[in-house]
Each structure stands twice: as structure tokens, then as C-alpha cells.
CSV table of C-alpha atoms in Angstrom, one decimal:
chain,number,residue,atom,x,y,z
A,1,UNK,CA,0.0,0.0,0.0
A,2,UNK,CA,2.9,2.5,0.8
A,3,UNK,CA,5.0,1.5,-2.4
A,4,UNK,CA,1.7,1.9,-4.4
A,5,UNK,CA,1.1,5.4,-2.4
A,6,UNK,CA,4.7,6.2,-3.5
A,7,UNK,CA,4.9,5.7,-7.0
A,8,UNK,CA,1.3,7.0,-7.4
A,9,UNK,CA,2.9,10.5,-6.4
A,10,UNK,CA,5.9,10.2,-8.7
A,11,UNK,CA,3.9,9.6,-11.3
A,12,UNK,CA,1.8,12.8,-10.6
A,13,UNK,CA,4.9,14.6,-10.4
A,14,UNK,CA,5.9,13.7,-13.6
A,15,UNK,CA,2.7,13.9,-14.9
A,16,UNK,CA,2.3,17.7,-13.8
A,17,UNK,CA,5.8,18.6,-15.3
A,18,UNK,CA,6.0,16.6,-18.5
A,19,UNK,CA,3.4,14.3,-19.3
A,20,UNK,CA,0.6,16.6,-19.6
A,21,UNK,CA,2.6,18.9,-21.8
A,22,UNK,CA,3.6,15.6,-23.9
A,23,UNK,CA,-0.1,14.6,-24.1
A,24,UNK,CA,-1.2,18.0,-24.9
A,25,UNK,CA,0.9,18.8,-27.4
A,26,UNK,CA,0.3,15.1,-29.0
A,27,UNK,CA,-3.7,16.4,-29.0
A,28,UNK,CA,-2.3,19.3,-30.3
A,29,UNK,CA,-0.7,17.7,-33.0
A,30,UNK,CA,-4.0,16.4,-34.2
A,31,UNK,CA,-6.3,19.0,-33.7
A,32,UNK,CA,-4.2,22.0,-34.9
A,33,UNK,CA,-6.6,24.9,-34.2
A,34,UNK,CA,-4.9,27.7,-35.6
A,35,UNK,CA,-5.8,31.5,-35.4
A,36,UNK,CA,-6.7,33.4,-38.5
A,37,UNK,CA,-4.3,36.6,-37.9
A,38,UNK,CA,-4.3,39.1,-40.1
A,39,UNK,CA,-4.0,43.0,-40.3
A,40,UNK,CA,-6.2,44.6,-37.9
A,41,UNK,CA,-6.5,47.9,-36.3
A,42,UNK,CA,-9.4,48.7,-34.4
A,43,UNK,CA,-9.8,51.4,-31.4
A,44,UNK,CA,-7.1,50.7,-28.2
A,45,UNK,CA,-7.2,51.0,-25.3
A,46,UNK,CA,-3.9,50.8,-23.2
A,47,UNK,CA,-4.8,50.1,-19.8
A,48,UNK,CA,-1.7,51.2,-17.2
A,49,UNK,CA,-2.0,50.5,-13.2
A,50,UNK,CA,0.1,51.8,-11.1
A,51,UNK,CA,0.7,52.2,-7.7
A,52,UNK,CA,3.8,54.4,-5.8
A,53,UNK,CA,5.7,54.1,-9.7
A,54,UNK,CA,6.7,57.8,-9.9
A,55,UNK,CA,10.7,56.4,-10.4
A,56,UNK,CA,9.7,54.1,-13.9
A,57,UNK,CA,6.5,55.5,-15.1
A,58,UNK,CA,7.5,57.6,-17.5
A,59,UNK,CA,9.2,55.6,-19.1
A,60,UNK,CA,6.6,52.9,-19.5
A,61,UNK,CA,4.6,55.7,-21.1
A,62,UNK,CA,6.5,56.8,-23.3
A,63,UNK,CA,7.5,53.3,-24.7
A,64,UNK,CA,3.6,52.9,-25.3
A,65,UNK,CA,3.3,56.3,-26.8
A,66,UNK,CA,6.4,55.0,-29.1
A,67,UNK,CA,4.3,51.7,-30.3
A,68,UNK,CA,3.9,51.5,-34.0
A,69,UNK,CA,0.0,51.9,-34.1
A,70,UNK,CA,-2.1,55.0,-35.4
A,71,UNK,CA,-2.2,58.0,-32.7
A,72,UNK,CA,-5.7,58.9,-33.2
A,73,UNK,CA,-6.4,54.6,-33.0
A,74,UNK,CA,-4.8,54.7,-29.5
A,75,UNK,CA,-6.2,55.8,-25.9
A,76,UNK,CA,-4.0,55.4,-22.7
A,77,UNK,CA,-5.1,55.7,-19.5
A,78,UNK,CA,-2.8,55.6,-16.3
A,79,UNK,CA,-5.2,54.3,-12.7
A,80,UNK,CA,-3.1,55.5,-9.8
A,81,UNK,CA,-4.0,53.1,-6.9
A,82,UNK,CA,-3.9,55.5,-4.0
A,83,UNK,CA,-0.3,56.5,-4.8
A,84,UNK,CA,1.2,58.4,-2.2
A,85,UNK,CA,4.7,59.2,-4.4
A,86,UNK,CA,4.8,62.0,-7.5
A,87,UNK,CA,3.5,59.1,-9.6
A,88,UNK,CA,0.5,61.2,-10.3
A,89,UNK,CA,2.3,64.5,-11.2
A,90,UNK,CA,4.4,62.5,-13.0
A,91,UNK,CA,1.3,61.1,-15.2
A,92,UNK,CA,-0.2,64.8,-15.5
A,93,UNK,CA,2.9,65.1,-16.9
A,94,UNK,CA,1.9,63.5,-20.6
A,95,UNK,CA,-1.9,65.2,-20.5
A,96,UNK,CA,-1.0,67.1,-23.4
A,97,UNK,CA,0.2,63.8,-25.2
A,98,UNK,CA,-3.5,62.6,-24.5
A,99,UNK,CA,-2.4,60.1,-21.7
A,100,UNK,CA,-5.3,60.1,-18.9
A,101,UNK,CA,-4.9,59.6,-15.1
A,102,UNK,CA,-7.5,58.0,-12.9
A,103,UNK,CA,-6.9,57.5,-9.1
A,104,UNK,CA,-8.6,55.2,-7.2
A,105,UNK,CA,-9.1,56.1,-3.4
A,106,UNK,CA,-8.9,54.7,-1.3
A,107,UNK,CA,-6.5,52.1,-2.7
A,108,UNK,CA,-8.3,48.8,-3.7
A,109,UNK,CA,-5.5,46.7,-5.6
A,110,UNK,CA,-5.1,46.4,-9.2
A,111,UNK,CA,-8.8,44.5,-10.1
A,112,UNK,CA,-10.6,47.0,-8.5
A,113,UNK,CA,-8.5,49.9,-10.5
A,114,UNK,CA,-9.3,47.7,-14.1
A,115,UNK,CA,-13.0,47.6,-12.9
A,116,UNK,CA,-13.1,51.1,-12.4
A,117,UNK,CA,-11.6,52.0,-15.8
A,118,UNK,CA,-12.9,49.4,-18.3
A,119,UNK,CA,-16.4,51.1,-18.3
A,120,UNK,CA,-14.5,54.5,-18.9
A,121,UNK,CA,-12.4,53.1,-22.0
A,122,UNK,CA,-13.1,54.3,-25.4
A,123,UNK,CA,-11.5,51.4,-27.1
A,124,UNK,CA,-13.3,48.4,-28.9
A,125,UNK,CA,-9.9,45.9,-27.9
A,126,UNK,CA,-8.5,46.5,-23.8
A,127,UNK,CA,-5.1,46.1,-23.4
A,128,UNK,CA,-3.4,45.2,-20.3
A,129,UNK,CA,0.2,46.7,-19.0
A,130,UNK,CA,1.9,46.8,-16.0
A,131,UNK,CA,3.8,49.7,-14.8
A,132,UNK,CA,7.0,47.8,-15.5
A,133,UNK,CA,6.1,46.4,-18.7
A,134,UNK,CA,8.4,48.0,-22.0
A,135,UNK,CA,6.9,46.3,-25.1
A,136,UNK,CA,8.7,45.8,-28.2
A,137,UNK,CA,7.6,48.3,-31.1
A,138,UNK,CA,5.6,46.3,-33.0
A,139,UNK,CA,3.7,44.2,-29.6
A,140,UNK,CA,0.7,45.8,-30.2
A,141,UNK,CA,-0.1,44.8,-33.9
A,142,UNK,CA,1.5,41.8,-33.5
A,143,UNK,CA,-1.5,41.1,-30.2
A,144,UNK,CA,-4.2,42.3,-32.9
A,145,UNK,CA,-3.9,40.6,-35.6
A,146,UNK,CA,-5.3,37.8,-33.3
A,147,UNK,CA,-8.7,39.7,-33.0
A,148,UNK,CA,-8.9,39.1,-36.6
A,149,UNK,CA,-9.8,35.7,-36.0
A,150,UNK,CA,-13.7,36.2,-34.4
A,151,UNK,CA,-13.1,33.2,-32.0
A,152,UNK,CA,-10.4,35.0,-30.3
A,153,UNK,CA,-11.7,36.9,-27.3
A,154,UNK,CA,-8.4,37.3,-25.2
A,155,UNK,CA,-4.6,37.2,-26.4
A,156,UNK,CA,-1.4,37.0,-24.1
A,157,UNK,CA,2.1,37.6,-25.4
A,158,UNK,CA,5.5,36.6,-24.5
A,159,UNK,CA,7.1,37.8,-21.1
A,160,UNK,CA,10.8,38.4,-21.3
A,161,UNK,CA,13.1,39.3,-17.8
A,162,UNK,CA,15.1,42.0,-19.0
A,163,UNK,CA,18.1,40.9,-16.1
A,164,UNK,CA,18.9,37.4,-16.2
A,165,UNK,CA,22.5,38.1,-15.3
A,166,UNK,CA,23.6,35.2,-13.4
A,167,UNK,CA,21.3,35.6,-10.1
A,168,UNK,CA,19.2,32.4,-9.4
A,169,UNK,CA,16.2,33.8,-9.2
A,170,UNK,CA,16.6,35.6,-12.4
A,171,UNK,CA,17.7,32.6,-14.2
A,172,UNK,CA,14.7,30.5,-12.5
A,173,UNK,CA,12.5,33.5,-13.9
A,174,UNK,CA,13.7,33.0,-17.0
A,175,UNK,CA,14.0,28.9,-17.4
A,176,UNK,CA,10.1,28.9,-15.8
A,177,UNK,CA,8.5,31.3,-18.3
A,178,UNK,CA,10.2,29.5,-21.5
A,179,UNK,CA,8.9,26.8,-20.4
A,180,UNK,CA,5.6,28.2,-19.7
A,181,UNK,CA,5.9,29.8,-23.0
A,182,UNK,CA,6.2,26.2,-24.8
A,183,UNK,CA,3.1,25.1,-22.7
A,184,UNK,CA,0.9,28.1,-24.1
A,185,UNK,CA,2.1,27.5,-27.7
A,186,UNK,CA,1.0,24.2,-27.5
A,187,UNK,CA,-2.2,24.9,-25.5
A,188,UNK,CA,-3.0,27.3,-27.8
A,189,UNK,CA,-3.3,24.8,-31.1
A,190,UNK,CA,-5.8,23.0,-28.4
A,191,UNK,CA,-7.7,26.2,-28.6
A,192,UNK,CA,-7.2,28.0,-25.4
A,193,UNK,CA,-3.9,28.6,-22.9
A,194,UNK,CA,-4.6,28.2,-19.3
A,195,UNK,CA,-2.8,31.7,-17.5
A,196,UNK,CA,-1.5,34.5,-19.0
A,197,UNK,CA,1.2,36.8,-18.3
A,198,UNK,CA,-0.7,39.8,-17.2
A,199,UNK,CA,1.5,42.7,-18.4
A,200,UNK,CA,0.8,42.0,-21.9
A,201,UNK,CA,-3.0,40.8,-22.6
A,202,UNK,CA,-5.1,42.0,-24.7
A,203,UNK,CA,-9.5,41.2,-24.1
A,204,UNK,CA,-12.4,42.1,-26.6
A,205,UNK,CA,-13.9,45.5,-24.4
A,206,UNK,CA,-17.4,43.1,-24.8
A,207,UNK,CA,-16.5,40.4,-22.7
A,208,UNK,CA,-14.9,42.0,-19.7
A,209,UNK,CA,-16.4,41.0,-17.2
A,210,UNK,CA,-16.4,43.1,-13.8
A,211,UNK,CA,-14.0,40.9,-11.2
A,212,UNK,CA,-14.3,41.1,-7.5
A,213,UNK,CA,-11.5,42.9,-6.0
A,214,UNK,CA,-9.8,39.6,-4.0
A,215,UNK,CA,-9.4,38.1,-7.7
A,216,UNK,CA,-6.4,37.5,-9.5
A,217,UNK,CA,-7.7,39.4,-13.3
A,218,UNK,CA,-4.4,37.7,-14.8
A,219,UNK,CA,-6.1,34.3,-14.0
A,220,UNK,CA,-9.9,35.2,-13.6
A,221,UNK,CA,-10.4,37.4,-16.7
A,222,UNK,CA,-9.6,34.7,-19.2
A,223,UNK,CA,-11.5,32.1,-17.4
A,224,UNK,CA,-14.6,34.4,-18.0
A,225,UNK,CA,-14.2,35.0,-21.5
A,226,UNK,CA,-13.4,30.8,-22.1
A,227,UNK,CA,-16.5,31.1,-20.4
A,228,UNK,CA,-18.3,33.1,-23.0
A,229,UNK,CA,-17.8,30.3,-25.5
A,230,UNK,CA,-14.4,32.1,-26.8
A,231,UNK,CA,-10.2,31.4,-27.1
A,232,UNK,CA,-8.1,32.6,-25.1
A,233,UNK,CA,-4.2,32.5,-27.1
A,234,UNK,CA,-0.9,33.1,-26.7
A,235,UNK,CA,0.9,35.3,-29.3
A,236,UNK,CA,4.7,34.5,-29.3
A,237,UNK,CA,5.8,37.7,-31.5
A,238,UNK,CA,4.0,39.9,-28.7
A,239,UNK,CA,7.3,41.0,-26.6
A,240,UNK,CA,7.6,42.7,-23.3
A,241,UNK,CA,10.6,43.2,-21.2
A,242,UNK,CA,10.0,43.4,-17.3
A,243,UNK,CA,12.9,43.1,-14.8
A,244,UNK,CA,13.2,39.8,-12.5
A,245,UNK,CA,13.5,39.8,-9.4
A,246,UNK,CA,17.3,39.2,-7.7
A,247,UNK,CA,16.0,38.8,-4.0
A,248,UNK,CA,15.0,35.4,-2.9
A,249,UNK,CA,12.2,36.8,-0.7
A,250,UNK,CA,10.7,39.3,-2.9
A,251,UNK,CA,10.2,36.7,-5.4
A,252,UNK,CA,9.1,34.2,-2.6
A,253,UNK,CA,6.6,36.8,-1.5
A,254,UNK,CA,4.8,37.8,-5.0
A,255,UNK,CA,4.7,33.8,-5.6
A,256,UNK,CA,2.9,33.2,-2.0
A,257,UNK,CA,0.4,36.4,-3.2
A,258,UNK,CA,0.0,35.3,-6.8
A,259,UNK,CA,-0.7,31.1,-5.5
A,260,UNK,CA,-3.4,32.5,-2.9
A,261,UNK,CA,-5.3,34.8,-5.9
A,262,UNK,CA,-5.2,31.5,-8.2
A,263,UNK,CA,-6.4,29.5,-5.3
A,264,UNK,CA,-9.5,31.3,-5.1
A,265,UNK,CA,-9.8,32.2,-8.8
A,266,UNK,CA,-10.3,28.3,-8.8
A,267,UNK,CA,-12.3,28.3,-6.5
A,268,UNK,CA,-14.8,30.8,-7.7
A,269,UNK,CA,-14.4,29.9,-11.1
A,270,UNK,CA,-14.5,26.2,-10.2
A,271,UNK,CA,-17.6,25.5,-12.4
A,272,UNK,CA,-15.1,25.2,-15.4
A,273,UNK,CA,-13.5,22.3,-13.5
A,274,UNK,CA,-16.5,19.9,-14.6
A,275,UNK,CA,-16.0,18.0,-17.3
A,276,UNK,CA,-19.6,18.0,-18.8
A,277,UNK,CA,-19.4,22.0,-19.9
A,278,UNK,CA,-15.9,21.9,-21.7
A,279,UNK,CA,-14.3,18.5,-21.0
A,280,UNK,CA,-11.0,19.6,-23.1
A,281,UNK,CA,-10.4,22.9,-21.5
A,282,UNK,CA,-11.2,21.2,-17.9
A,283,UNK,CA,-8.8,18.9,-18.4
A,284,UNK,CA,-6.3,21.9,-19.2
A,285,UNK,CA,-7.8,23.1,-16.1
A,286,UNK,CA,-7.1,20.1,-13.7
A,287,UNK,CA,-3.5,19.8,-15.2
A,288,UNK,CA,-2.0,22.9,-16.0
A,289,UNK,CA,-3.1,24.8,-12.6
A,290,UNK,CA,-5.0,22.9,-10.2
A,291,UNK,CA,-2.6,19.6,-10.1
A,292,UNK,CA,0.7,21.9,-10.7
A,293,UNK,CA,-0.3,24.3,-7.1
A,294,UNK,CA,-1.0,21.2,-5.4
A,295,UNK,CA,2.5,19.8,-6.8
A,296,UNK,CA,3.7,20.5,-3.0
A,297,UNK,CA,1.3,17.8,-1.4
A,298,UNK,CA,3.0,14.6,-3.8
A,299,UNK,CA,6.3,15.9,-3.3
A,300,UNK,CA,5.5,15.6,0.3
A,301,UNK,CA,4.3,12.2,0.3
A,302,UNK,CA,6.7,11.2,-2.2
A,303,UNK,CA,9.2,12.1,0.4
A,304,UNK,CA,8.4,10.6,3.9
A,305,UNK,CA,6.6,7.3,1.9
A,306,UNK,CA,10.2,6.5,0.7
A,307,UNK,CA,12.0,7.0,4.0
A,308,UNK,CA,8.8,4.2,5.4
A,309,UNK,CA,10.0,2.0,2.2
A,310,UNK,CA,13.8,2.1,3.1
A,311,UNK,CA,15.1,-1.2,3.6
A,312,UNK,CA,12.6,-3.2,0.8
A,313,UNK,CA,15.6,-2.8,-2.0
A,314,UNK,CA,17.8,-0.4,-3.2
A,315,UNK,CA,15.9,1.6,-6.1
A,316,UNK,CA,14.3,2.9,-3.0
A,317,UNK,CA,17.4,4.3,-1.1
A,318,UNK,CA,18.9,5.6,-4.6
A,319,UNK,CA,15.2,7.7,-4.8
A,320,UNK,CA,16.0,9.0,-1.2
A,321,UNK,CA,19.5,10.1,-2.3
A,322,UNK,CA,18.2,12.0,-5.3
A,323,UNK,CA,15.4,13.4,-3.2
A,324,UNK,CA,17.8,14.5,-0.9
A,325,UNK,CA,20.0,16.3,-3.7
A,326,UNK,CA,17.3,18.2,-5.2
A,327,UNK,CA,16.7,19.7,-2.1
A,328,UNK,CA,20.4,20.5,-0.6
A,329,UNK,CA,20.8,21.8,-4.2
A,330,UNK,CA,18.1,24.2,-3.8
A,331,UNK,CA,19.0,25.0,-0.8
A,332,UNK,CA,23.0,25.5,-1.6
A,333,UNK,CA,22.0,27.3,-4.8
A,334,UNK,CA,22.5,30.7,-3.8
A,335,UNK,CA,25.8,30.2,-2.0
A,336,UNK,CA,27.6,28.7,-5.1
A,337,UNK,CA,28.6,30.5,-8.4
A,338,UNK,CA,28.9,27.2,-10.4
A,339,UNK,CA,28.5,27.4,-13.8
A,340,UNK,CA,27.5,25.7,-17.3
A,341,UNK,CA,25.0,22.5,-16.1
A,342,UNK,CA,25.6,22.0,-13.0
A,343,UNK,CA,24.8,25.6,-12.2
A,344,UNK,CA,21.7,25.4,-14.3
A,345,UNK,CA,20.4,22.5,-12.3
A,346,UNK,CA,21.1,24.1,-9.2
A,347,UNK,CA,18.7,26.9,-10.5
A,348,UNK,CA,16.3,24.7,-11.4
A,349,UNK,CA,16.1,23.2,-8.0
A,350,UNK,CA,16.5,26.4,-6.3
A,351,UNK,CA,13.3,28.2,-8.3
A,352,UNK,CA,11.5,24.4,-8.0
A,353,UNK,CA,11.5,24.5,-4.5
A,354,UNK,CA,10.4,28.3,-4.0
A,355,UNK,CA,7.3,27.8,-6.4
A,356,UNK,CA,6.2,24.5,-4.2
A,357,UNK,CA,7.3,26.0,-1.0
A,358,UNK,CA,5.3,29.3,-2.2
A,359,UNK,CA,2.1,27.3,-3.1
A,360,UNK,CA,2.1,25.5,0.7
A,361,UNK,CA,2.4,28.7,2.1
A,362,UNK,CA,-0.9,29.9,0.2
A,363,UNK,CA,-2.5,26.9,0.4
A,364,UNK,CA,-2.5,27.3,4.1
A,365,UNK,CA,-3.5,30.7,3.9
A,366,UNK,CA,-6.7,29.8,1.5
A,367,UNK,CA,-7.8,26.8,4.0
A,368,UNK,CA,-8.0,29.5,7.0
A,369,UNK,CA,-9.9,31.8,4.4
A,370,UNK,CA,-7.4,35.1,4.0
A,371,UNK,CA,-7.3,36.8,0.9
A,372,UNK,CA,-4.9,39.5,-0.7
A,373,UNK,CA,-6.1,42.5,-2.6
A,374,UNK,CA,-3.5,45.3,-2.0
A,375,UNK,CA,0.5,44.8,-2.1
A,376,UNK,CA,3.5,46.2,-2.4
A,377,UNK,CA,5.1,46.2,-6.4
A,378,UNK,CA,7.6,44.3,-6.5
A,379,UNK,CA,11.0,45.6,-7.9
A,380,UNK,CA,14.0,44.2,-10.2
């Protein structure tokens, strides 16, 4: 019964981390949904929330003022969350460039500044941007041409950390989203991705759907407009450049907040976890999020059933010993500067172990009911 208990959580392990991609993208294979891009350039809406970001938000405006997209096609609108730095003067600042400022007060968190500003948008496609986010010139048409395609109701592009220089959280930033990347190309030829970047997403201004300020709108948002019967896809050639973090703790911080929002974005969203509505994107559902933020509970048992199995032959101890190295590797990570493989697999089991040890730390949090709406931005 243990040794049955044992291998049933390796196998979920690997499951999570490779063989639902390898399944998926063998259904992929076969279904190949593709998106009908094509030229398209309706009325934008550039969507920018910020909160205490008077040192970079000038810059993040001006590299949106400097996309390649007609002026007079293009709206952006700045939502200061309660700011208490210059961030607002610094906004007022572009007025005459036709950049708008909204302020939300009190401070309510980043849904409730979207919810307050959708309504107020003049443009038929909302796009999404962090105050951090630079996009590459051409992001913007390259996220349209999606909206060509009238299935399309939400489009994500590709996240790139502008800092991966050799710290191991940047690096683990960096290995995670190319990998996540590969995931929502393949998810994509399924018909929908499951998550989204969040500083570079794009959504149809008819099927926003107001979000309730304890939800996670990276997460939630596209769940709604799946929802509405439409695709949500990932667009590759979409670029933005946002720093990584290089502080074990910050990063260990926004992935406790960001697991506890998905934790109760599945939970209030958890009707699209039933297989008789949409059994396909369910599935997605089950694999790519649910099983991967519970990854923490089979690496658990994986763990203490082998020690209880020590002693009944010696696959079991070698298991232990490899157990044991993924973890001292994690944990000796930052204290080594090794380089070429070795140091890349010291990364990976460094930025393993903070996105499992993150995801425990929420989970706790959701079972005794706490919720996060405001924070702290996080900086590179």
C-alpha cells in the first residue's frame, strides 16, 4: 500500500511537469486549431495601473506612446492606486500627449482599478500593461492581428526578464517562463492557454467581465471569456521586457500572493472544472493549474513514503539520495557561483523549491480563508 502510495505520487509529479505537456501537445498535434491573424486595427485602449511608480512610469509611457500603431487609433489611461509618491504628477505630466490619469481612493488593488476604468475606455480591444512592462515596437499589432480571427476573445504575449545576469532567481525566472511559453504555444493549437502573463494581454472590451477585488484578473479574466464560449491565445511575436527579481524573498513573496489569488480564482471559477461543460479545457484546467499548485502535497508524500519504504531494495534508497540532492541543491543554490550545467540545475532546483514551498504557504492561507487584494510592487 505504501509502495503503491509512493509511485502514485511520482507519477503525478511527472505527470504535472511533463506528461501533460507531452499529451497535450500530442492532442495538439492532431487538432491543430490555428488563429486566422491578419492585419487589424481597431480602437485601443492601453490600460496602465500603477501604484507608488513615480521612479519608472515615465518611461513605461512613453515606450507605449512609441508603439507602432495610429495615434488617433490609440487611448491610454494611467489608474493610480492611492499612490502616495509624484506618480500622479508624474502622469499629468503627458496630459498634453492625450495620456489620462484616474486615481482610485482609497486604494483597492489592481482589479478594482481595471474595474473602475474598463467602463470608462473608449476602445473596442482592452489592453493590459503593468507599470513595469516595455513592449517591443511592433507588440501591439503583433497582439491584434489575433482579434482578426472572431473566435479569439483574449490574447497574451510573451514575457521576457530583461536581467537574467547570473542571479538564481533571475535565471529560475527566465527557465520557468520559456517553459511556460512552450506550454501556451501548445495549449494554444488545443484552442485555449490556461494563465496568462498579465503585463501583456489584450481582451475584446465586450466580454470584460467586472471581477471582484480579491481576484487574481491575470487568471480570472480569461477564465470568464473561455466562459463566453471564446479562445483565449498566446501570441509568441507579442514581446515585453519586465525586470526579474534578484532577492530570494521578494520573489518568494509575489509567488505566495499570486498562488493564494489562483487559489480562489479556482475556486470561484471552479464550475469550469467539470467536465460536462468543456471537457477539453477542464482537463487543461485540472492539469495545468490545479494539479501543478497542489504539486507540494506529492512531493510531500513522495518524500516521507520513501524513507517508510527504506530497507525493501535499493531503487528505493537511490530515490532518497536523489530526493535529498534536489533539495540541498536548492537550498546550496544561492551560495555557489557554479556554472554551465551544474549551475543550471542548481537553479532549477532552487526556483523548484520556492514555487512548491510558495504554493504550501498559500495553500495554508486559503484553508483559514485570508485573501490579498492590495501589495506592495515588487522591484527588479
Amino acid at each position: 500500500m505504501i509502495a503503491t502510495v509512493f509511485f502514485l505520487s511520482v507519477a503525478l509529479i511527472f505527470y504535472i511537469y511533463a506528461g501533460y505537456p507531452l499529451l497535450a501537445a500530442g492532442l495538439a498535434a492532431c487538432l491543430q486549431r490555428t488563429v486566422k491573424k491578419k492585419t487589424f486595427e481597431p480602437t485601443v485602449t492601453i490600460l496602465i495601473s500603477a501604484y507608488n511608480e513615480a521612479e519608472g512610469i515615465a518611461t513605461t509611457i512613453e515606450n507605449k506612446l512609441g508603439l507602432e500603431y495610429p495615434h488617433d487609433k490609440l487611448e491610454i489611461i494611467v489608474i493610480s492606486d492611492g499612490s502616495t509618491d509624484r506618480t500622479d504628477a508624474v502622469v499629468q505630466g503627458f496630459a498634453a500627449r492625450d495620456v489620462r490619469l484616474l486615481r482610485q481612493e482609497p486604494r483597492a488593488g489592481k482589479t478594482g482599478a481595471l474595474n473602475m476604468a474598463v467602463p470608462l475606455a473608449k476602445g473596442d480591444i482592452i489592453i493590459f500593461s503593468d507599470a513595469n512592462s516595455l513592449y517591443a515596437p511592433d507588440a501591439l499589432r503583433k497582439l491584434l492581428a489575433n482579434f482578426a480571427d472572431e473566435e479569439v476573445g483574449y490574447v497574451t504575449g510573451r514575457m521576457i526578464y530583461a536581467n537574467p545576469d547570473g542571479t538564481p532567481i533571475g535565471e529560475g525566472c527566465s527557465a520557468y517562463m520559456k517553459y511556460e511559453n512552450a506550454l501556451r504555444s501548445i495549449e494554444t493549437r488545443l484552442g485555449s492557454v490556461v494563465g496568462v502573463d498579465g503585463g501583456i494581454d489584450a481582451v475584446r472590451a465586450t466580454l470584460y467581465r467586472p471581477m471582484n477585488a480579491d481576484q487574481l484578473p491575470d487568471f480570472v479574466q480569461p477564465l470568464k471569456v473561455v466562459q463566453q464560449g471564446y479562445r483565449v491565445v498566446y501570441e509568441p511575436e507579442a514581446v515585453l521586457w519586465e525586470p526579474s527579481l534578484k532577492d530570494t524573498d521578494d520573489e518568494y513573496r509575489m509567488r505566495v500572493r499570486v498562488s493564494l489569488r489562483a487559489f480562489w480564482a479556482l475556486f470561484d471559477m471552479r464550475q469550469l472544472l467539470w467536465p460536462g461543460i468543456n471537457p477539453l479545457f477542464a482537463w487543461q484546467l485540472w492539469s495545468h493549474k490545479v494539479l501543478r499548485y497542489l504539486c507540494f502535497c506529492f512531493l510531500l508524500v513522495a518524500y516521507v513514503t520513501n524513507w517508510l519504504l527504506l530497507g525493501n531494495g535499493e531503487g528505493y534508497t537511490v530515490m532518497l539520495v536523489l530526493q535529498h540532492a534536489g533539495y540541498v541543491g536548492a537550498l546550496a543554490a544561492p551560495r555557489t557561483k557554479s556554472a554551465g550545467v551544474w549551475g543550471r540545475v542548481l537553479t532549477f532546483s532552487r526556483y523548484f523549491f520556492l514555487l512548491n514551498l510558495a504554493a504550501a504557504h498559500a495553500f495554508g492561507k486559503f484553508l483559514l480563508g485570508k485573501k490579498q487584494v492590495v501589495w506592495t510592487p515588487r522591484k527588479g
